[in-house]
mmCIF file of C-alpha atoms in Angstrom:
data_model
loop_
_atom_site.group_PDB
_atom_site.id
_atom_site.type_symbol
_atom_site.label_atom_id
_atom_site.label_comp_id
_atom_site.label_asym_id
_atom_site.label_seq_id
_atom_site.Cartn_x
_atom_site.Cartn_y
_atom_site.Cartn_z
ATOM 1 C CA ILE W 1 9.156 8.083 -13.317
ATOM 2 C CA LEU W 2 11.770 6.342 -11.177
ATOM 3 C CA MET W 3 9.622 6.731 -8.038
ATOM 4 C CA LEU W 4 6.823 5.296 -9.740
ATOM 5 C CA LEU W 5 8.793 2.254 -11.207
ATOM 6 C CA THR W 6 10.113 1.612 -7.833
ATOM 7 C CA SER W 7 6.615 1.501 -6.293
ATOM 8 C CA ILE W 8 5.279 -0.990 -9.002
ATOM 9 C CA LEU W 9 8.300 -3.406 -8.492
ATOM 10 C CA LEU W 10 7.929 -3.369 -4.814
ATOM 11 C CA LEU W 11 4.121 -3.854 -4.653
ATOM 12 C CA SER W 12 4.328 -6.634 -7.405
ATOM 13 C CA GLY W 13 7.022 -8.605 -5.384
ATOM 14 C CA CYS W 14 9.854 -6.133 -4.976
ATOM 15 C CA ALA W 15 12.987 -5.278 -7.320
ATOM 16 C CA SER W 16 14.783 -8.685 -6.496
ATOM 17 C CA GLU W 17 14.465 -11.898 -4.810
ATOM 18 C CA PRO W 18 15.514 -11.824 -1.111
ATOM 19 C CA ASP W 19 18.884 -13.174 -0.351
ATOM 20 C CA ASP W 20 18.392 -16.317 1.929
ATOM 21 C CA THR W 21 21.484 -15.982 3.925
ATOM 22 C CA GLU W 22 21.704 -16.272 7.686
ATOM 23 C CA ASP W 23 23.697 -13.114 8.235
ATOM 24 C CA SER W 24 20.843 -10.951 6.823
ATOM 25 C CA GLN W 25 20.513 -7.657 8.753
ATOM 26 C CA SER W 26 16.824 -7.873 8.485
ATOM 27 C CA THR W 27 14.474 -8.110 11.541
ATOM 28 C CA PRO W 28 11.109 -9.689 11.464
ATOM 29 C CA ALA W 29 8.415 -7.488 9.771
ATOM 30 C CA PRO W 30 5.787 -5.952 12.094
ATOM 31 C CA ILE W 31 2.360 -7.144 11.121
ATOM 32 C CA ILE W 32 -0.622 -4.750 11.148
ATOM 33 C CA LYS W 33 -3.402 -6.632 13.223
ATOM 34 C CA GLU W 34 -6.197 -8.290 11.083
ATOM 35 C CA VAL W 35 -9.716 -7.439 11.295
ATOM 36 C CA ASP W 36 -12.446 -9.862 12.504
ATOM 37 C CA SER W 37 -15.357 -8.370 10.459
ATOM 38 C CA LEU W 38 -16.415 -5.206 8.803
ATOM 39 C CA ASP W 39 -19.852 -3.965 7.678
ATOM 40 C CA ASP W 40 -21.076 -3.621 4.115
ATOM 41 C CA ALA W 41 -19.954 -0.251 2.706
ATOM 42 C CA ASP W 42 -19.611 1.613 -0.421
ATOM 43 C CA ILE W 43 -15.834 2.664 -0.774
ATOM 44 C CA THR W 44 -14.840 5.476 -2.966
ATOM 45 C CA ILE W 45 -11.159 5.270 -3.868
ATOM 46 C CA PRO W 46 -9.071 7.230 -6.419
ATOM 47 C CA ALA W 47 -8.757 5.243 -9.657
ATOM 48 C CA GLY W 48 -4.834 5.384 -9.310
ATOM 49 C CA LEU W 49 -5.110 3.271 -6.090
ATOM 50 C CA VAL W 50 -7.340 0.524 -7.278
ATOM 51 C CA GLY W 51 -5.346 -2.787 -7.741
ATOM 52 C CA SER W 52 -5.270 -6.463 -7.523
ATOM 53 C CA GLU W 53 -6.628 -6.314 -3.812
ATOM 54 C CA ILE W 54 -10.142 -6.230 -5.169
ATOM 55 C CA ASN W 55 -9.646 -9.640 -7.106
ATOM 56 C CA ILE W 56 -11.058 -11.592 -4.099
ATOM 57 C CA SER W 57 -13.070 -14.032 -6.346
ATOM 58 C CA GLY W 58 -9.961 -15.157 -8.165
ATOM 59 C CA GLN W 59 -11.318 -13.109 -11.361
ATOM 60 C CA GLN W 60 -10.203 -9.532 -12.159
ATOM 61 C CA GLU W 61 -13.080 -7.335 -12.325
ATOM 62 C CA ASP W 62 -13.702 -6.310 -16.051
ATOM 63 C CA GLN W 63 -14.365 -2.529 -15.807
ATOM 64 C CA GLU W 64 -13.754 -1.995 -19.644
ATOM 65 C CA SER W 65 -16.383 -4.559 -20.854
ATOM 66 C CA GLY W 66 -18.741 -1.642 -21.867
ATOM 67 C CA ASP W 67 -21.653 -3.560 -20.250
ATOM 68 C CA THR W 68 -23.878 -1.495 -17.808
ATOM 69 C CA ASP W 69 -27.078 -1.985 -16.005
ATOM 70 C CA ASP W 70 -28.412 1.486 -16.524
ATOM 71 C CA GLY W 71 -27.830 2.200 -20.088
ATOM 72 C CA GLY W 72 -24.394 3.721 -19.685
ATOM 73 C CA SER W 73 -24.186 5.517 -16.521
ATOM 74 C CA GLY W 74 -20.854 4.018 -15.741
ATOM 75 C CA THR W 75 -22.013 1.227 -13.371
ATOM 76 C CA ALA W 76 -20.488 -1.959 -14.406
ATOM 77 C CA THR W 77 -22.545 -5.099 -14.817
ATOM 78 C CA ASN W 78 -20.557 -7.812 -12.752
ATOM 79 C CA SER W 79 -20.511 -11.802 -12.827
ATOM 80 C CA PRO W 80 -21.128 -13.457 -9.535
ATOM 81 C CA GLY W 81 -18.455 -13.083 -7.159
ATOM 82 C CA GLU W 82 -17.196 -9.824 -8.622
ATOM 83 C CA ILE W 83 -17.527 -6.383 -7.067
ATOM 84 C CA PRO W 84 -20.057 -3.901 -8.476
ATOM 85 C CA SER W 85 -18.121 -0.548 -9.205
ATOM 86 C CA THR W 86 -19.086 2.841 -10.482
ATOM 87 C CA GLU W 87 -16.601 5.071 -12.196
ATOM 88 C CA ASN W 88 -17.123 8.776 -10.935
ATOM 89 C CA ALA W 89 -16.630 12.101 -12.935
ATOM 90 C CA ASP W 90 -13.843 13.017 -10.590
ATOM 91 C CA GLY W 91 -11.694 10.209 -11.220
ATOM 92 C CA THR W 92 -12.699 8.109 -8.323
ATOM 93 C CA ILE W 93 -14.356 4.613 -8.486
ATOM 94 C CA THR W 94 -16.872 3.529 -5.940
ATOM 95 C CA LEU W 95 -16.837 -0.101 -5.040
ATOM 96 C CA SER W 96 -20.058 -1.634 -3.311
ATOM 97 C CA LEU W 97 -18.508 -4.129 -0.875
ATOM 98 C CA ASN W 98 -20.339 -6.507 1.371
ATOM 99 C CA GLY W 99 -18.792 -7.128 4.863
ATOM 100 C CA GLU W 100 -17.066 -10.363 3.808
ATOM 101 C CA GLN W 101 -15.415 -8.838 0.603
ATOM 102 C CA ARG W 102 -14.192 -5.739 2.616
ATOM 103 C CA THR W 103 -12.868 -7.928 5.559
ATOM 104 C CA ALA W 104 -10.992 -9.946 2.971
ATOM 105 C CA ILE W 105 -9.665 -7.107 1.092
ATOM 106 C CA VAL W 106 -8.400 -5.317 4.345
ATOM 107 C CA ASN W 107 -6.778 -8.555 5.580
ATOM 108 C CA ARG W 108 -5.051 -8.925 2.176
ATOM 109 C CA LEU W 109 -3.658 -5.631 2.423
ATOM 110 C CA THR W 110 -2.436 -6.214 5.869
ATOM 111 C CA ALA W 111 -0.584 -9.353 4.711
ATOM 112 C CA ASP W 112 0.683 -7.419 1.620
ATOM 113 C CA ILE W 113 2.104 -4.681 3.744
ATOM 114 C CA ALA W 114 3.905 -7.353 6.125
ATOM 115 C CA LYS W 115 5.291 -9.199 2.940
ATOM 116 C CA SER W 116 6.504 -5.859 1.234
ATOM 117 C CA ILE W 117 8.304 -4.799 4.518
ATOM 118 C CA GLN W 118 9.907 -8.007 4.889
ATOM 119 C CA THR W 119 11.065 -8.141 1.208
ATOM 120 C CA ILE W 120 12.773 -4.784 1.821
ATOM 121 C CA LEU W 121 14.393 -5.802 4.929
ATOM 122 C CA ASP W 122 15.853 -8.924 3.322
ATOM 123 C CA ASP W 123 17.206 -7.014 0.185
ATOM 124 C CA ASP W 124 20.689 -5.944 1.140
ATOM 125 C CA GLU W 125 21.478 -4.915 -2.545
ATOM 126 C CA TYR W 126 18.927 -2.268 -2.925
ATOM 127 C CA TYR W 127 18.253 -1.428 0.733
ATOM 128 C CA PRO W 128 21.454 -1.900 2.499
ATOM 129 C CA ASN W 129 20.893 0.702 5.079
ATOM 130 C CA ILE W 130 17.484 -0.054 6.291
ATOM 131 C CA VAL W 131 17.500 -1.444 9.838
ATOM 132 C CA SER W 132 13.858 -1.618 10.591
ATOM 133 C CA ILE W 133 10.460 -0.597 9.249
ATOM 134 C CA THR W 134 7.526 -0.230 11.831
ATOM 135 C CA PRO W 135 3.968 0.599 10.679
ATOM 136 C CA SER W 136 1.452 2.098 13.095
ATOM 137 C CA GLU W 137 -1.538 -0.321 13.737
ATOM 138 C CA ASP W 138 -3.782 2.143 11.706
ATOM 139 C CA GLY W 139 -1.561 2.148 8.623
ATOM 140 C CA THR W 140 -1.010 5.928 8.806
ATOM 141 C CA THR W 141 2.434 5.855 9.687
ATOM 142 C CA PHE W 142 5.664 4.273 8.718
ATOM 143 C CA THR W 143 8.861 4.555 10.352
ATOM 144 C CA ILE W 144 12.095 3.605 8.774
ATOM 145 C CA GLU W 145 15.224 3.452 10.744
ATOM 146 C CA LEU W 146 18.580 3.828 8.868
ATOM 147 C CA ALA W 147 22.094 2.865 9.831
ATOM 148 C CA GLU W 148 23.852 5.793 11.014
ATOM 149 C CA GLY W 149 21.332 7.919 9.028
ATOM 150 C CA GLN W 150 22.600 6.784 5.586
ATOM 151 C CA MET W 151 20.103 6.547 2.689
ATOM 152 C CA ASN W 152 20.754 5.749 -0.902
ATOM 153 C CA MET W 153 18.391 6.538 -3.828
ATOM 154 C CA TYR W 154 16.350 3.435 -3.711
ATOM 155 C CA GLU W 155 15.783 3.962 -0.047
ATOM 156 C CA SER W 156 14.646 7.299 -0.517
ATOM 157 C CA MET W 157 12.049 6.476 -3.187
ATOM 158 C CA LEU W 158 10.165 4.018 -1.034
ATOM 159 C CA VAL W 159 8.009 6.923 0.287
ATOM 160 C CA MET W 160 5.803 6.173 -2.847
ATOM 161 C CA SER W 161 5.083 2.605 -2.148
ATOM 162 C CA PHE W 162 4.403 3.256 1.586
ATOM 163 C CA TYR W 163 2.054 6.094 0.523
ATOM 164 C CA THR W 164 0.240 3.635 -1.734
ATOM 165 C CA MET W 165 0.042 0.950 0.905
ATOM 166 C CA GLY W 166 -1.014 3.171 3.766
ATOM 167 C CA ASP W 167 -3.658 5.226 1.771
ATOM 168 C CA LYS W 168 -5.298 1.749 0.361
ATOM 169 C CA PHE W 169 -5.377 0.379 3.872
ATOM 170 C CA GLN W 170 -7.215 3.555 5.304
ATOM 171 C CA LEU W 171 -9.593 3.729 2.369
ATOM 172 C CA TYR W 172 -10.982 0.265 2.625
ATOM 173 C CA GLN W 173 -11.257 0.792 6.586
ATOM 174 C CA GLY W 174 -13.853 3.395 5.653
ATOM 175 C CA ILE W 175 -11.711 6.623 6.073
ATOM 176 C CA PRO W 176 -12.961 9.203 3.489
ATOM 177 C CA ALA W 177 -10.458 10.016 0.695
ATOM 178 C CA SER W 178 -10.227 13.643 1.923
ATOM 179 C CA ASP W 179 -9.109 12.584 5.428
ATOM 180 C CA VAL W 180 -6.527 9.743 4.376
ATOM 181 C CA LYS W 181 -2.893 10.523 5.080
ATOM 182 C CA THR W 182 0.004 8.115 5.088
ATOM 183 C CA THR W 183 3.127 9.640 6.815
ATOM 184 C CA VAL W 184 6.704 8.174 5.995
ATOM 185 C CA ILE W 185 9.475 8.948 8.654
ATOM 186 C CA TYR W 186 13.053 8.240 8.157
ATOM 187 C CA VAL W 187 15.164 8.112 11.467
ATOM 188 C CA ASN W 188 18.783 7.539 12.220
ATOM 189 C CA ASP W 189 18.822 4.438 14.139
ATOM 190 C CA SER W 190 21.965 5.479 16.260
ATOM 191 C CA THR W 191 20.672 8.975 17.492
ATOM 192 C CA GLY W 192 16.899 8.846 16.972
ATOM 193 C CA GLU W 193 17.137 11.886 14.935
ATOM 194 C CA VAL W 194 14.173 12.320 12.333
ATOM 195 C CA ILE W 195 16.038 12.731 8.926
ATOM 196 C CA SER W 196 12.834 13.504 6.874
ATOM 197 C CA GLU W 197 9.190 13.301 7.254
ATOM 198 C CA SER W 198 6.597 13.617 4.648
ATOM 199 C CA ASP W 199 3.003 12.337 3.880
ATOM 200 C CA SER W 200 0.850 11.434 1.053
ATOM 201 C CA THR W 201 -1.174 14.381 0.699
ATOM 202 C CA SER W 202 1.424 15.847 -1.424
ATOM 203 C CA MET W 203 0.578 13.145 -4.080
ATOM 204 C CA GLU W 204 -2.453 14.367 -5.885
ATOM 205 C CA THR W 205 -2.592 11.336 -8.126
ATOM 206 C CA PHE W 206 -3.077 9.066 -5.193
ATOM 207 C CA THR W 207 -5.188 11.173 -2.743
ATOM 208 C CA GLY W 208 -7.808 12.600 -5.551
ATOM 209 C CA LYS W 209 -7.520 15.947 -3.727
#
């Protein structure tokens, strides 16, 4: 429960406001490169990972309206600008995205990852030991450097947030859910020693496996 609450707080703006002081130990957050354009595609994503990133029209999709275009098959009838979606029996949702929508979602996730990382780096109250957070360009790995290898409870629970961000980024890039994996590595900044390494395949709620 604590891990899930930490994830929700971070993805909605983090647990606290950044401390705007000049002596902050944070470093600029690495930014995953944005995409220029993506093709139309049907993206199937575990329901637990669908969030506000699909709200690209300024209106949240109404998946509980009860309106369907096929007499109740689970395919929602959407207003102009909304994303057609189908709820599948296995707990996943298939989104029918055109190239413009898909590109916008991926680039929004790219910006969200950068913002979340910077928020963590600026928060010396909850994350005092984090020196840097470096994501790989494909969003599959997040490396967290810790000052002298020290880690508190909040820092240890960040894995859930990065699992979520990395898995979403990969899914909208077109990687099948069965192949999605986000790895989080904690490293001692002084020695380079790997303190711990885990990945999102252990979280069935997110991977849908």
